Amino acid sequence: MKYPKTISTSLFLCFLYIIYAFYLRQGHVVNVYEHTEYIENFERECKSTVVLVENVPLSRYAQKKMWAKYSDTISEKSHPLSHICDDILFLENITERADDPGDNDYWMGENQYCLNGIFGKDKCISKEHQLFTIRIKGWPEDENVGVIDKKPIYIHFIDYGE
């Protein structure tokens, strides 16, 4: 009758992995890329920063902790949030073949982020791998996660298909 002990041990290990995957795993920032583009609505240059992450946390709680862990490093390197139109986008670092090879010449295509060909020829990251954005101006459902230059910053979680 070793089965009940084996089953309970297996269930306990599954429980520990779920706790780790959803709450303790905080991800690892692989690279940070920036792009500046003139946006007519704001009549100025706006900075788009993309942060590539591996070992992505599964819960929003853990993703907020990941932002807290890496926010100083990201902010010190590039000052990515200096105007209301600037944003920081966190993406899971999973590349795929470009839907349209011409998209490699652009920062963002229709369904993928190609980052001006930074991943190599015909490689992009699907918008399905978007995690969250950090920005100065939040939407009503966004949560305040800090202050940069005396301005509050907000986290917006992305559900692809919104």
XYZ file of N, CA and C in Angstrom:
486
model
N 0.820 -1.194 0.000
C 0.000 0.000 0.000
C 0.865 1.260 0.000
N 1.779 1.364 -0.919
C 2.624 2.537 -1.041
C 1.975 3.615 -1.900
N 0.899 3.292 -2.571
C 0.270 4.253 -3.474
C -0.233 5.508 -2.772
N -0.919 5.434 -1.644
C -1.384 6.669 -1.002
C -0.226 7.609 -0.644
N 0.894 7.054 -0.189
C 2.032 7.885 0.165
C 2.637 8.518 -1.092
N 2.729 7.774 -2.170
C 3.261 8.272 -3.429
C 2.353 9.358 -4.001
N 1.055 9.153 -3.929
C 0.104 10.138 -4.431
C 0.166 11.417 -3.608
N 0.205 11.287 -2.297
C 0.267 12.486 -1.456
C 1.581 13.235 -1.660
N 2.678 12.529 -1.868
C 3.954 13.179 -2.144
C 3.897 13.902 -3.484
N 3.314 13.262 -4.483
C 3.174 13.878 -5.806
C 2.302 15.124 -5.737
N 1.208 15.057 -5.012
C 0.322 16.212 -4.867
C 1.033 17.360 -4.136
N 1.799 17.014 -3.120
C 2.533 18.030 -2.384
C 3.566 18.710 -3.280
N 4.279 17.931 -4.091
C 5.265 18.501 -5.011
C 4.592 19.377 -6.071
N 3.439 18.963 -6.558
C 2.679 19.782 -7.517
C 2.271 21.106 -6.874
N 1.822 21.030 -5.632
C 1.426 22.223 -4.899
C 2.610 23.181 -4.758
N 3.781 22.660 -4.407
C 4.970 23.498 -4.273
C 5.355 24.139 -5.601
N 5.255 23.383 -6.692
C 5.583 23.943 -7.998
C 4.604 25.053 -8.379
N 3.333 24.877 -8.094
C 2.328 25.902 -8.396
C 2.632 27.177 -7.613
N 2.960 27.040 -6.346
C 3.323 28.201 -5.529
C 4.537 28.900 -6.131
N 5.534 28.120 -6.520
C 6.737 28.692 -7.127
C 6.398 29.407 -8.440
N 5.694 28.728 -9.331
C 5.422 29.269 -10.662
C 4.563 30.524 -10.617
N 3.600 30.557 -9.717
C 2.680 31.685 -9.693
C 3.117 32.832 -8.780
N 3.866 32.540 -7.732
C 4.152 33.589 -6.755
C 5.633 33.866 -6.500
N 6.483 32.884 -6.620
C 7.886 33.086 -6.255
C 8.794 33.370 -7.445
N 8.525 32.755 -8.592
C 9.359 32.957 -9.780
C 9.197 34.397 -10.253
N 10.296 35.119 -10.356
C 10.212 36.532 -10.706
C 10.767 36.862 -12.077
N 11.159 35.899 -12.834
C 11.646 36.177 -14.177
C 13.046 36.751 -14.186
N 13.598 36.829 -15.366
C 14.952 37.329 -15.551
C 14.972 38.220 -16.793
N 15.397 39.461 -16.646
C 15.496 40.382 -17.775
C 16.710 40.001 -18.614
N 16.461 39.761 -19.904
C 17.521 39.350 -20.819
C 18.137 40.556 -21.525
N 17.280 41.419 -22.081
C 17.744 42.588 -22.821
C 16.738 43.725 -22.711
N 17.226 44.918 -22.933
C 16.376 46.102 -22.968
C 16.693 46.835 -24.269
N 15.658 47.121 -25.051
C 15.809 47.819 -26.323
C 14.960 49.085 -26.302
N 15.448 50.116 -26.987
C 14.713 51.379 -27.045
C 14.535 51.833 -28.480
N 13.448 52.550 -28.673
C 13.129 53.104 -29.984
C 12.459 54.448 -29.758
N 12.858 55.449 -30.511
C 12.249 56.766 -30.424
C 11.578 57.071 -31.759
N 10.370 57.587 -31.666
C 9.604 57.866 -32.875
C 8.764 59.124 -32.650
N 8.632 59.917 -33.691
C 7.800 61.108 -33.600
C 6.329 60.695 -33.669
N 5.542 61.107 -32.672
C 4.120 60.800 -32.612
C 3.356 62.112 -32.790
N 2.568 62.188 -33.850
C 1.860 63.427 -34.169
C 0.867 63.842 -33.088
N 0.165 62.882 -32.479
C -0.817 63.223 -31.441
C -0.186 64.002 -30.293
N 1.067 63.681 -29.977
C 1.762 64.342 -28.874
C 2.672 65.467 -29.359
N 2.841 65.552 -30.676
C 3.709 66.551 -31.305
C 5.113 66.535 -30.711
N 5.641 65.331 -30.558
C 6.988 65.182 -29.991
C 7.508 63.767 -30.219
N 8.784 63.583 -29.907
C 9.410 62.269 -29.941
C 8.975 61.500 -28.698
N 8.565 60.253 -28.894
C 8.173 59.403 -27.772
C 9.086 58.188 -27.751
N 9.416 57.742 -26.547
C 10.343 56.624 -26.372
C 9.568 55.355 -26.029
N 9.842 54.315 -26.805
C 9.270 52.998 -26.548
C 10.413 52.089 -26.111
N 10.282 51.525 -24.934
C 11.306 50.636 -24.392
C 10.710 49.235 -24.305
N 11.431 48.251 -24.813
C 10.995 46.860 -24.743
C 11.974 46.095 -23.866
N 11.422 45.375 -22.891
C 12.217 44.565 -21.968
C 11.891 43.108 -22.254
N 12.900 42.331 -22.623
C 12.704 40.896 -22.883
C 12.959 40.110 -21.612
N 12.034 39.189 -21.321
C 12.073 38.445 -20.071
C 12.063 36.944 -20.348
N 12.874 36.210 -19.621
C 12.839 34.742 -19.633
C 12.367 34.264 -18.271
N 11.880 33.037 -18.233
C 11.368 32.451 -16.992
C 10.262 33.348 -16.413
N 9.312 33.667 -17.271
C 8.260 34.638 -16.969
C 7.387 34.187 -15.808
N 7.137 35.084 -14.849
C 6.206 34.760 -13.769
C 4.787 34.638 -14.332
N 4.005 33.746 -13.770
C 2.673 33.496 -14.299
C 1.595 34.388 -13.690
N 1.779 34.846 -12.485
C 0.739 35.656 -11.838
C 1.063 37.142 -11.958
N 0.038 37.949 -11.893
C 0.223 39.395 -11.920
C 0.983 39.865 -10.679
N 0.739 39.218 -9.567
C 1.448 39.528 -8.327
C 2.962 39.395 -8.545
N 3.389 38.277 -9.131
C 4.817 38.032 -9.352
C 5.373 38.951 -10.442
N 4.548 39.313 -11.425
C 5.008 40.239 -12.455
C 5.254 41.632 -11.867
N 4.395 42.055 -10.934
C 4.627 43.335 -10.253
C 5.919 43.284 -9.448
N 6.180 42.156 -8.813
C 7.425 42.010 -8.053
C 8.634 42.046 -8.998
N 8.475 41.481 -10.204
C 9.552 41.521 -11.184
C 9.835 42.978 -11.573
N 8.783 43.773 -11.783
C 8.979 45.187 -12.087
C 9.727 45.869 -10.936
N 9.297 45.606 -9.719
C 9.947 46.226 -8.560
C 11.433 45.842 -8.496
N 11.732 44.611 -8.821
C 13.110 44.120 -8.765
C 13.999 44.793 -9.814
N 13.492 45.002 -11.023
C 14.304 45.512 -12.124
C 14.067 46.989 -12.454
N 13.127 47.645 -11.798
C 12.768 49.015 -12.166
C 13.940 49.989 -12.048
N 14.704 49.890 -10.984
C 15.834 50.811 -10.814
C 16.872 50.621 -11.911
N 17.190 49.379 -12.228
C 18.181 49.088 -13.260
C 17.726 49.636 -14.607
N 16.478 49.401 -14.961
C 15.947 49.871 -16.245
C 15.898 51.397 -16.275
N 15.443 52.000 -15.209
C 15.312 53.458 -15.155
C 16.664 54.170 -15.151
N 17.649 53.609 -14.488
C 18.967 54.234 -14.423
C 19.686 54.200 -15.764
N 19.510 53.122 -16.521
C 20.224 52.971 -17.786
C 19.733 53.945 -18.841
N 18.432 54.176 -18.896
C 17.935 54.884 -20.066
C 16.917 55.984 -19.803
N 16.461 56.147 -18.593
C 15.404 57.116 -18.284
C 14.246 56.985 -19.273
N 13.618 55.812 -19.301
C 12.624 55.530 -20.342
C 11.293 56.251 -20.177
N 10.997 56.806 -19.025
C 9.709 57.461 -18.822
C 9.926 58.939 -18.482
N 10.067 59.757 -19.504
C 10.255 61.180 -19.256
C 9.066 62.001 -19.747
N 8.206 61.410 -20.537
C 7.034 62.113 -21.052
C 5.829 61.180 -21.001
N 4.652 61.761 -21.046
C 3.406 60.996 -20.924
C 3.235 59.959 -22.045
N 3.879 60.169 -23.188
C 3.718 59.219 -24.304
C 4.727 58.073 -24.260
N 5.699 58.124 -23.358
C 6.705 57.062 -23.248
C 6.107 55.842 -22.542
N 6.591 54.650 -22.912
C 6.155 53.447 -22.210
C 7.246 52.390 -22.217
N 7.102 51.457 -21.285
C 8.004 50.305 -21.180
C 7.132 49.073 -21.341
N 7.461 48.239 -22.313
C 6.696 47.024 -22.589
C 7.539 45.811 -22.228
N 6.983 44.921 -21.438
C 7.653 43.670 -21.083
C 7.113 42.562 -21.986
N 8.036 41.846 -22.651
C 7.696 40.751 -23.560
C 8.411 39.481 -23.128
N 7.721 38.355 -23.293
C 8.375 37.068 -23.086
C 9.328 36.833 -24.249
N 10.529 36.413 -23.974
C 11.580 36.272 -24.980
C 11.418 34.978 -25.781
N 10.411 34.965 -26.645
C 10.167 33.813 -27.517
C 10.031 34.334 -28.946
N 11.069 34.113 -29.747
C 11.023 34.593 -31.125
C 10.369 33.556 -32.026
N 9.862 34.053 -33.152
C 9.239 33.200 -34.159
C 9.498 33.815 -35.522
N 9.163 33.076 -36.535
C 9.321 33.568 -37.904
C 8.376 34.748 -38.127
N 8.854 35.764 -38.798
C 8.043 36.943 -39.087
C 6.881 36.579 -40.000
N 5.687 37.076 -39.676
C 4.523 36.855 -40.540
C 4.760 37.463 -41.912
N 5.350 38.629 -41.906
C 5.657 39.351 -43.137
C 7.112 39.790 -43.047
N 7.969 39.270 -43.925
C 9.391 39.630 -43.850
C 9.640 41.137 -43.887
N 8.734 41.908 -44.468
C 8.880 43.356 -44.507
C 8.744 44.000 -43.143
N 8.128 43.284 -42.195
C 7.960 43.821 -40.845
C 9.279 43.979 -40.107
N 10.333 43.295 -40.585
C 11.633 43.410 -39.928
C 12.175 44.832 -39.958
N 11.659 45.643 -40.857
C 12.112 47.026 -40.953
C 11.376 47.939 -39.981
N 10.482 47.371 -39.185
C 9.667 48.176 -38.282
C 9.847 47.729 -36.835
N 9.584 48.651 -35.930
C 9.627 48.341 -34.507
C 8.495 47.396 -34.150
N 7.306 47.689 -34.653
C 6.129 46.885 -34.336
C 5.328 46.661 -35.610
N 5.049 45.394 -35.901
C 4.192 45.064 -37.022
C 2.760 44.899 -36.555
N 1.925 44.360 -37.417
C 0.511 44.205 -37.062
C 0.295 43.201 -35.936
N 0.990 42.067 -35.982
C 0.812 41.019 -34.978
C 2.079 40.674 -34.213
N 3.172 41.349 -34.533
C 4.452 40.991 -33.937
C 5.303 42.224 -33.658
N 6.245 42.060 -32.737
C 7.272 43.061 -32.488
C 8.544 42.552 -33.144
N 9.037 43.308 -34.129
C 10.261 42.900 -34.826
C 11.461 43.745 -34.405
N 11.206 44.852 -33.735
C 12.251 45.718 -33.176
C 13.325 46.070 -34.195
N 12.874 46.460 -35.381
C 13.775 46.894 -36.466
C 14.819 45.834 -36.813
N 14.426 44.561 -36.775
C 15.308 43.476 -37.177
C 16.349 43.075 -36.156
N 16.181 43.456 -34.930
C 17.176 43.192 -33.878
C 17.398 41.692 -33.623
N 16.380 40.865 -33.883
C 16.479 39.424 -33.618
C 17.119 38.666 -34.768
N 17.379 39.345 -35.866
C 17.922 38.686 -37.045
C 16.882 38.652 -38.148
N 17.288 38.121 -39.266
C 16.425 38.108 -40.456
C 15.142 37.307 -40.202
N 14.023 37.944 -40.450
C 12.695 37.314 -40.375
C 12.355 36.753 -38.996
N 12.849 37.359 -37.930
C 12.524 36.922 -36.562
C 11.809 38.051 -35.828
N 10.762 37.686 -35.118
C 9.972 38.656 -34.353
C 9.445 37.962 -33.095
N 8.745 38.732 -32.261
C 8.057 38.188 -31.096
C 6.576 38.491 -31.258
N 5.757 37.473 -31.116
C 4.316 37.623 -31.269
C 3.752 38.533 -30.182
N 2.714 39.290 -30.538
C 2.040 40.131 -29.548
C 1.352 39.284 -28.478
N 1.195 38.000 -28.719
C 0.641 37.096 -27.709
C 1.573 36.964 -26.507
N 2.830 37.348 -26.667
C 3.818 37.240 -25.593
C 4.008 38.551 -24.828
N 3.074 39.501 -24.999
C 3.100 40.733 -24.224
C 2.702 40.415 -22.788
N 3.389 41.002 -21.827
C 3.079 40.784 -20.419
C 2.376 41.997 -19.821
N 3.085 43.121 -19.778
C 2.510 44.340 -19.211
C 3.293 45.547 -19.688
N 2.695 46.719 -19.499
C 3.379 47.967 -19.798
C 3.465 48.799 -18.524
N 4.471 49.641 -18.487
C 4.643 50.622 -17.421
C 4.604 51.980 -18.117
N 3.817 52.902 -17.570
C 3.710 54.225 -18.180
C 3.300 55.258 -17.146
N 3.423 56.514 -17.537
C 3.090 57.605 -16.623
C 1.584 57.776 -16.516
N 0.891 57.751 -17.616
C -0.559 57.938 -17.587
C -1.225 56.574 -17.600
N -1.982 56.282 -16.565
C -2.647 54.995 -16.461
C -4.108 55.050 -16.856
N -4.682 53.886 -17.041
C -6.117 53.741 -17.279
C -6.763 53.455 -15.936
N -8.093 53.567 -15.834
C -8.750 53.375 -14.534
C -8.434 52.040 -13.849
N -8.243 50.966 -14.624
C -7.988 49.656 -14.009
C -6.510 49.424 -13.687
N -5.643 50.359 -14.069
C -4.214 50.208 -13.827
C -3.867 50.521 -12.376
N -2.765 49.933 -11.937
C -2.340 50.085 -10.547
C -1.064 50.911 -10.464
N -1.028 51.827 -9.531
C 0.152 52.640 -9.299
C 1.251 51.738 -8.733
N 2.442 51.787 -9.364
C 3.546 50.931 -8.911
C 4.813 51.716 -8.589
N 4.681 53.016 -8.454
C 5.860 53.783 -8.083
C 5.802 55.203 -8.580
N 6.958 55.863 -8.472
C 7.089 57.267 -8.868
C 8.425 57.432 -9.578
N 8.406 58.172 -10.691
C 9.635 58.540 -11.397
C 9.579 60.044 -11.620
N 10.601 60.749 -11.205
C 10.653 62.208 -11.337
C 9.388 62.876 -10.798
N 8.961 62.452 -9.648
C 7.783 62.989 -8.951
C 6.471 62.747 -9.693
N 6.493 61.850 -10.700
C 5.274 61.499 -11.430
C 4.915 60.057 -11.098
N 3.632 59.796 -10.806
C 3.240 58.403 -10.542
C 3.315 57.575 -11.828
N 3.707 56.314 -11.684
C 3.736 55.408 -12.832
C 2.782 54.246 -12.564
N 2.263 53.684 -13.643
C 1.214 52.678 -13.554
C 1.597 51.435 -14.344
N 1.081 50.306 -13.881
C 1.261 49.029 -14.579
C -0.064 48.664 -15.236
N 0.019 48.263 -16.494
C -1.163 47.821 -17.235
C -0.886 46.407 -17.737
N -1.680 45.452 -17.266
C -1.516 44.062 -17.696
C -2.242 43.867 -19.023
N -1.579 43.171 -19.934
C -2.112 43.006 -21.281
C -2.717 41.616 -21.440
N -3.961 41.586 -21.839
C -4.612 40.348 -22.246
C -4.716 40.420 -23.755
N -3.891 39.636 -24.452
C -3.875 39.706 -25.904
C -5.280 39.391 -26.422
N -5.740 40.226 -27.305
C -7.083 40.082 -27.826
C -7.978 41.184 -27.291
N -7.424 42.043 -26.415
C -8.194 43.176 -25.898
C -8.602 44.070 -27.022
